[in-house]
Short mmCIF file of C-alpha atoms in Angstrom, two decimals:
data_model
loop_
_atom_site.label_atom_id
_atom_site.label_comp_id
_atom_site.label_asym_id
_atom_site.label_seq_id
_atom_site.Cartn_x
_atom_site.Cartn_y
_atom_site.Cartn_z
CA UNK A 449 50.96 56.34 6.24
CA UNK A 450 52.14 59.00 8.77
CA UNK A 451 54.69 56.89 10.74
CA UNK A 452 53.66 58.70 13.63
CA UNK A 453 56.17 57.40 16.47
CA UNK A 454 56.34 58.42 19.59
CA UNK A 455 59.23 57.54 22.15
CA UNK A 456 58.27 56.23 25.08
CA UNK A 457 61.47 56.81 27.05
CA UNK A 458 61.11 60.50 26.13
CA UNK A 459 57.32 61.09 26.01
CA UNK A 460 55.83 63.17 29.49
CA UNK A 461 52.37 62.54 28.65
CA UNK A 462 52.21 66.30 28.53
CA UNK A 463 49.45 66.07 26.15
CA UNK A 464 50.81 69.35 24.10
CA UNK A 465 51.31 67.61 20.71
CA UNK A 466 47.65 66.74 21.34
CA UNK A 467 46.64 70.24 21.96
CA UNK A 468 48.53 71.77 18.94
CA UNK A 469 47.22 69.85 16.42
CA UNK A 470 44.85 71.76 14.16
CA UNK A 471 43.20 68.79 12.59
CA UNK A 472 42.31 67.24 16.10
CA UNK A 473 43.80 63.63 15.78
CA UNK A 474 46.11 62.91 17.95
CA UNK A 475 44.49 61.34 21.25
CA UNK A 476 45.57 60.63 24.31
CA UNK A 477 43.53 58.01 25.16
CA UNK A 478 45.76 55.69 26.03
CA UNK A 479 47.93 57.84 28.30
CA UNK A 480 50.44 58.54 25.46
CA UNK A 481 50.09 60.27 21.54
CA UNK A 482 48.55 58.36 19.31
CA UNK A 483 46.54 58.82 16.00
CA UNK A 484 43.89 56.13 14.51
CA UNK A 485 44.46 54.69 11.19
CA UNK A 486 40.79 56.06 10.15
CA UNK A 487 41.77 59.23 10.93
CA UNK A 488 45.43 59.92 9.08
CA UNK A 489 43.77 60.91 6.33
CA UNK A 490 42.62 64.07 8.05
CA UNK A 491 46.38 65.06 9.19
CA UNK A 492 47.52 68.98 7.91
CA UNK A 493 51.11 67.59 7.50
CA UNK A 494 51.86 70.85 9.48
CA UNK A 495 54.76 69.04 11.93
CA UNK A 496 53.13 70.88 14.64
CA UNK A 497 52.89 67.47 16.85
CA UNK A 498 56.66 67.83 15.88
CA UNK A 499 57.69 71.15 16.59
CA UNK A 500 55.77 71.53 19.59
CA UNK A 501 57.65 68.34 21.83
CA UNK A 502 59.91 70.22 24.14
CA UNK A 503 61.78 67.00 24.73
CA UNK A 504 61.39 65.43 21.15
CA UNK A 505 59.49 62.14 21.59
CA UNK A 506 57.42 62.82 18.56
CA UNK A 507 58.39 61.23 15.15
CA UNK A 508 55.92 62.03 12.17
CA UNK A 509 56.73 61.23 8.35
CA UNK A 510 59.68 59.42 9.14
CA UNK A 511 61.57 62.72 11.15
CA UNK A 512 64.11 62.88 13.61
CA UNK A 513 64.04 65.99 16.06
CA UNK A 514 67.56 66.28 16.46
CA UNK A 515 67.67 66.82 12.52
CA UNK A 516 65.85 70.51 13.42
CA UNK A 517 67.02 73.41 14.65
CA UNK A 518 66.06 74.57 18.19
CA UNK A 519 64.55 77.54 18.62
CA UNK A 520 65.41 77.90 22.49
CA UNK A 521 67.96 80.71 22.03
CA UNK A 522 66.98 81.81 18.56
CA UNK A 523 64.44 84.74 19.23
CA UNK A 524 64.94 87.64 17.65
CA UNK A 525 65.66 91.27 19.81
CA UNK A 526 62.98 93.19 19.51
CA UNK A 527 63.89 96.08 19.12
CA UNK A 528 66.21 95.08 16.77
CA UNK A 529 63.58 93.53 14.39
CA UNK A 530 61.65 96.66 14.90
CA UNK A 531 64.57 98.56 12.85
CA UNK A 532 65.26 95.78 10.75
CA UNK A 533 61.37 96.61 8.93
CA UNK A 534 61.19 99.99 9.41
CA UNK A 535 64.82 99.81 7.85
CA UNK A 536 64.23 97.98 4.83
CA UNK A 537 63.61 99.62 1.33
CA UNK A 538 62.82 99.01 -2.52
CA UNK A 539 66.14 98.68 -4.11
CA UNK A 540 65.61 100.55 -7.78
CA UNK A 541 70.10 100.28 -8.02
CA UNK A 542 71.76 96.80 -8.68
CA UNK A 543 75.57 95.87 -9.12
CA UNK A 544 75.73 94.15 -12.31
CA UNK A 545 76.77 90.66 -10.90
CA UNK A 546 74.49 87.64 -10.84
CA UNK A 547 74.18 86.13 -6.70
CA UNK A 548 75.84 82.73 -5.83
CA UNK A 549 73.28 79.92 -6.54
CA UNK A 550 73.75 78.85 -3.11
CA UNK A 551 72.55 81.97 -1.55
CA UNK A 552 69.54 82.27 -4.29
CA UNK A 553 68.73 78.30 -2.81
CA UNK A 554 68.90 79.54 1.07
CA UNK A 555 66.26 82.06 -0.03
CA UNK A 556 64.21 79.83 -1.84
CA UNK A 557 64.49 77.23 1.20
CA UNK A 558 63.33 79.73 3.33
CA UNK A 559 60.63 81.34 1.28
CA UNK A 560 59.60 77.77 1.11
CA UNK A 561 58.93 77.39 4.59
CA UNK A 562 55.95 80.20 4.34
CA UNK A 563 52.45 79.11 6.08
CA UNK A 564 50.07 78.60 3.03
CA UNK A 565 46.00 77.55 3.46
CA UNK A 566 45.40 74.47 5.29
CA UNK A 567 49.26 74.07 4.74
CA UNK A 568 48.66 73.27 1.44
CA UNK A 569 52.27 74.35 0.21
CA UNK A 570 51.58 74.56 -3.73
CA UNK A 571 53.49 77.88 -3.98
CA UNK A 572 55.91 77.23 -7.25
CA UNK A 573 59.28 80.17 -7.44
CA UNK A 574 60.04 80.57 -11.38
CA UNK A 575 63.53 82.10 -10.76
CA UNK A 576 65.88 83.58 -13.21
CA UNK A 577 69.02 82.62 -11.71
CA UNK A 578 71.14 84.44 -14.23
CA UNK A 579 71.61 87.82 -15.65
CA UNK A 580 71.89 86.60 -19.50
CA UNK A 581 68.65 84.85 -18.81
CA UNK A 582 66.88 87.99 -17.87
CA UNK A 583 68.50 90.16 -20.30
CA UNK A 584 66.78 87.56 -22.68
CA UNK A 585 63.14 87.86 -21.49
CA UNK A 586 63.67 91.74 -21.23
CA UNK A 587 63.92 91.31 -25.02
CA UNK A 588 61.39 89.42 -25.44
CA UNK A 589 59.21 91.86 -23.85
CA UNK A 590 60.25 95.13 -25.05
CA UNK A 591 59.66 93.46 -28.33
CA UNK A 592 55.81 92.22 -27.61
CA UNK A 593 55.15 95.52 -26.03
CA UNK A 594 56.40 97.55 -29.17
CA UNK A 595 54.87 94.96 -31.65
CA UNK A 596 51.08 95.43 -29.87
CA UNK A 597 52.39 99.28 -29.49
CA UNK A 598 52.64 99.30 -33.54
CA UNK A 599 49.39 97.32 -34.07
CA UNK A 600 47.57 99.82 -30.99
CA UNK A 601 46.82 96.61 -29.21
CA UNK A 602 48.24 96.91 -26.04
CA UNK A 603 45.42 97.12 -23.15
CA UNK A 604 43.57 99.79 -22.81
CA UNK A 605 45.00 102.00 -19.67
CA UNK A 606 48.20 99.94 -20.33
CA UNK A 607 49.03 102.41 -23.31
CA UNK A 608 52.03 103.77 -21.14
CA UNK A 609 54.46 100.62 -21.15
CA UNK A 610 55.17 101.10 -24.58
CA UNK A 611 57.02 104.34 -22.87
CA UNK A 612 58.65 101.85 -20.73
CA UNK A 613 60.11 99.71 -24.16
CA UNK A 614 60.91 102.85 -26.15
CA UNK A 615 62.82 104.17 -22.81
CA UNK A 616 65.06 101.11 -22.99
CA UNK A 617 65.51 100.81 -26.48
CA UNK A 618 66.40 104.28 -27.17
CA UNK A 619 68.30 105.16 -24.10
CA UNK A 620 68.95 101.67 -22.08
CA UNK A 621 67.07 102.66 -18.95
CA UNK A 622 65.71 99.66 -17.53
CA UNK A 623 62.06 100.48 -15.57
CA UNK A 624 60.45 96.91 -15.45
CA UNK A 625 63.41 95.17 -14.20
CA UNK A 626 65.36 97.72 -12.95
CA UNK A 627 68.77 96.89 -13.14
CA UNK A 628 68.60 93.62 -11.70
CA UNK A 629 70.06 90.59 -12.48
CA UNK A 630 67.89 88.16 -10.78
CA UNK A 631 63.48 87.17 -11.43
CA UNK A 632 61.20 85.46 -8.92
CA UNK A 633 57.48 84.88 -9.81
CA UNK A 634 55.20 82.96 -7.61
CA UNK A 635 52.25 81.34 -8.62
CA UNK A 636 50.00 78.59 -7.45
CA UNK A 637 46.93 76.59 -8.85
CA UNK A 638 44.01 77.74 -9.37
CA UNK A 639 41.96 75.23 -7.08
CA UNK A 640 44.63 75.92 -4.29
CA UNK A 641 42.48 76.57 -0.89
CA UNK A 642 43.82 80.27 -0.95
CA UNK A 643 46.59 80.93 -4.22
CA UNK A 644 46.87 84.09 -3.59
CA UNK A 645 47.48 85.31 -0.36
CA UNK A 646 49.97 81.91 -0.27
CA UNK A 647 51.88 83.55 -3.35
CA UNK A 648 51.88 87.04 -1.42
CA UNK A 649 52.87 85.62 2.04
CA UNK A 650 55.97 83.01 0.44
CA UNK A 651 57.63 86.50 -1.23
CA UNK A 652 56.74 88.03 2.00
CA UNK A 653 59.23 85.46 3.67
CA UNK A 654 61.51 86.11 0.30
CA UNK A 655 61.57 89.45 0.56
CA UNK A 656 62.48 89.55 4.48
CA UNK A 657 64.97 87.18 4.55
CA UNK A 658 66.60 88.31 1.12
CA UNK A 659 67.13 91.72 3.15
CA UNK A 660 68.94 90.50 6.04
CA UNK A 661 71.53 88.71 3.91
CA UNK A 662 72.06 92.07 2.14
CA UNK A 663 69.91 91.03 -1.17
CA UNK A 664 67.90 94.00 -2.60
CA UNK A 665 64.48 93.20 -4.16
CA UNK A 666 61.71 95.02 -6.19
CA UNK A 667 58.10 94.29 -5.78
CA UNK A 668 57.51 94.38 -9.24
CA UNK A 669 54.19 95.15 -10.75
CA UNK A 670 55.11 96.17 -13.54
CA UNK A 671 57.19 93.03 -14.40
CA UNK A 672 53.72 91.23 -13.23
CA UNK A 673 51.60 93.28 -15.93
CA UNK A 674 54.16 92.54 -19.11
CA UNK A 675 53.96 88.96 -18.58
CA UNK A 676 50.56 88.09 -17.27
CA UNK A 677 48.50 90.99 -18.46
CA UNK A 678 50.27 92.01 -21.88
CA UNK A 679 51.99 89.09 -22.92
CA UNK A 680 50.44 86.06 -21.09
CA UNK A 681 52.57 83.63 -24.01
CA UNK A 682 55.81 84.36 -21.75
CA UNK A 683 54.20 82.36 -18.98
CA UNK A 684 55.15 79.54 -21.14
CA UNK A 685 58.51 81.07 -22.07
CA UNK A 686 59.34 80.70 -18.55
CA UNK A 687 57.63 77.29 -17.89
CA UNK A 688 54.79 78.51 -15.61
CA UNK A 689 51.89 76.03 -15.54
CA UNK A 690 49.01 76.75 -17.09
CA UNK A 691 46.57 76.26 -14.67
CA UNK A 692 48.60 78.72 -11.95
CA UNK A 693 47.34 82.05 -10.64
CA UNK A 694 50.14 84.11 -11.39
CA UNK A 695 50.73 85.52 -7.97
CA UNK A 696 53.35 88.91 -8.33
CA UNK A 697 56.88 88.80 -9.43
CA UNK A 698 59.96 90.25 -7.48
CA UNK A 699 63.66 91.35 -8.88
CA UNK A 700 66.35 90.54 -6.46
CA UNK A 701 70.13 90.69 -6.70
CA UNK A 702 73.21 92.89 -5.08
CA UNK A 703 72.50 96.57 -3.91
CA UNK A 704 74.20 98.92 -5.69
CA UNK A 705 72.84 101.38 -2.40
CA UNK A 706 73.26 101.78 0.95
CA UNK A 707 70.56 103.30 3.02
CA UNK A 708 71.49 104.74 6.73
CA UNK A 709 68.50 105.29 8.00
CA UNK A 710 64.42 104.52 8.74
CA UNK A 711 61.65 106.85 7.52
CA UNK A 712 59.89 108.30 9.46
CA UNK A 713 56.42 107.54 7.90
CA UNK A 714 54.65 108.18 10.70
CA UNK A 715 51.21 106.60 12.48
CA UNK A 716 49.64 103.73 10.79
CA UNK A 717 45.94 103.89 10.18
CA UNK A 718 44.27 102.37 12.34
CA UNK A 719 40.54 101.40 13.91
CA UNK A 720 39.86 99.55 17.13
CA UNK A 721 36.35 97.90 17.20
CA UNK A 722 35.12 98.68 20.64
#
């Protein structure tokens, strides 16, 4: 059941919930929102019927519009925003200090709130909330990647990671994780109606929102390669399903850098089909 509800004393008959609703249901037959029982089953659970009711006669799922935030006043300057990406950068430099879990949570709530495939929403976040627990699985793979190094088993055009182990064995220097203290991998399953673009948008959302609360992050591909590619067992290690795409994996935690500036990387490529 939907428990679509709509409040007569509020409703205008505006018709816009109507309009907005990908999965055409809602009909306004009857002067007012409404959506047939036979046709429920067809609803995106997208809350755009929701959203979209300037004066908030919709209910849907049991929801109460003045549990949301309004978005009246919260548009974001321009030109502000503009900086804002051109300003933001890899961070390869982390203080040593794990982030409070309830800032790591506000991320994940946010990331969370990505647009997936038919709003499908089966993005899963694997985080490493603490520094001990990453220094573990660092380990873990350093070890793997020297042990298939030893055997000549690790994948061929892959032979340069075992570099990567013997660089932080012998001398500490940390090129996978970089420092970090913090690991988020995405994933998804594999009959999802798009896995991975979902995966890449949701750390999209991470990645954009960690940056405006001062949270440095690393797309990490080569974190991505050690455990899916070279030593697919740590998916299990770190409790990913095993019938997930594993999307891409990001390191996160405090700057240890402060950038002043944008690059200046000039004009993007681009063709206009005329």
């Amino acid at each position: 059941m939907l428990d679509f509800k709509i409040d007569e004393q509020l409703c205008v008959k505006c018709g816009q919930c109507a309009k907005s609703c990908p999965a055409g249901i809602i009909n306004m037959d009857s002067g007012r929102p409404a959506i047939a029982a036979d046709k429920e089953a067809g609803c995106y659970r997208c809350q755009h019927c929701f959203t979209v009711c300037q004066p908030g006669a919709v209910s849907i799922f049991g929801l109460d519009p003045l549990d949301s935030r309004p978005l009246g006043k919260a548009l974001i300057d321009p030109d502000k925003f503009e900086t804002f990406i051109k300003g933001h950068r890899t961070i390869r430099s982390y203080r040593d200090e794990d982030l409070d879990m309830a800032l790591i949570g506000r991320l994940l709530d946010v990331a969370g709130n990505a647009p997936s495939g038919k709003n499908d929403r089966k993005v899963r976040f694997t985080v490493i909330d603490k520094k001990e627990k990453l220094a573990e699985l660092r380990e873990r793979l350093v070890s793997g990647i020297l042990a298939l190094e030893k055997e000549s088993r690790l994948p061929k055009g892959m032979e340069f990671v075992g570099h990567l182990a013997h660089l932080w064995v012998d001398s500490k220097v940390d090129i996978i994780f970089r420092g970090a203290p913090h690991l988020v991998i995405v994933s998804a399953p594999k009959n999802a109606i798009s896995p991975i673009p979902d995966c890449f948008i949701a750390l999209s959302y991470f990645d954009l929102f960690a940056h405006s609360l001062n949270v440095g992050t690393v797309w990490s591909g080569l974190a991505k390669w050690a455990i899916d590619d070279i030593l697919p067992e740590t998916k299990t290690f770190l409790g990913i399903p095993p019938d997930h795409v594993f999307g891409y994996a990001m390191v996160f935690g405090r700057p240890a850098v402060k950038y002043a500036r944008t690059a200046q990387r000039g004009s993007a490529d681009v063709h206009f089909v005329r």
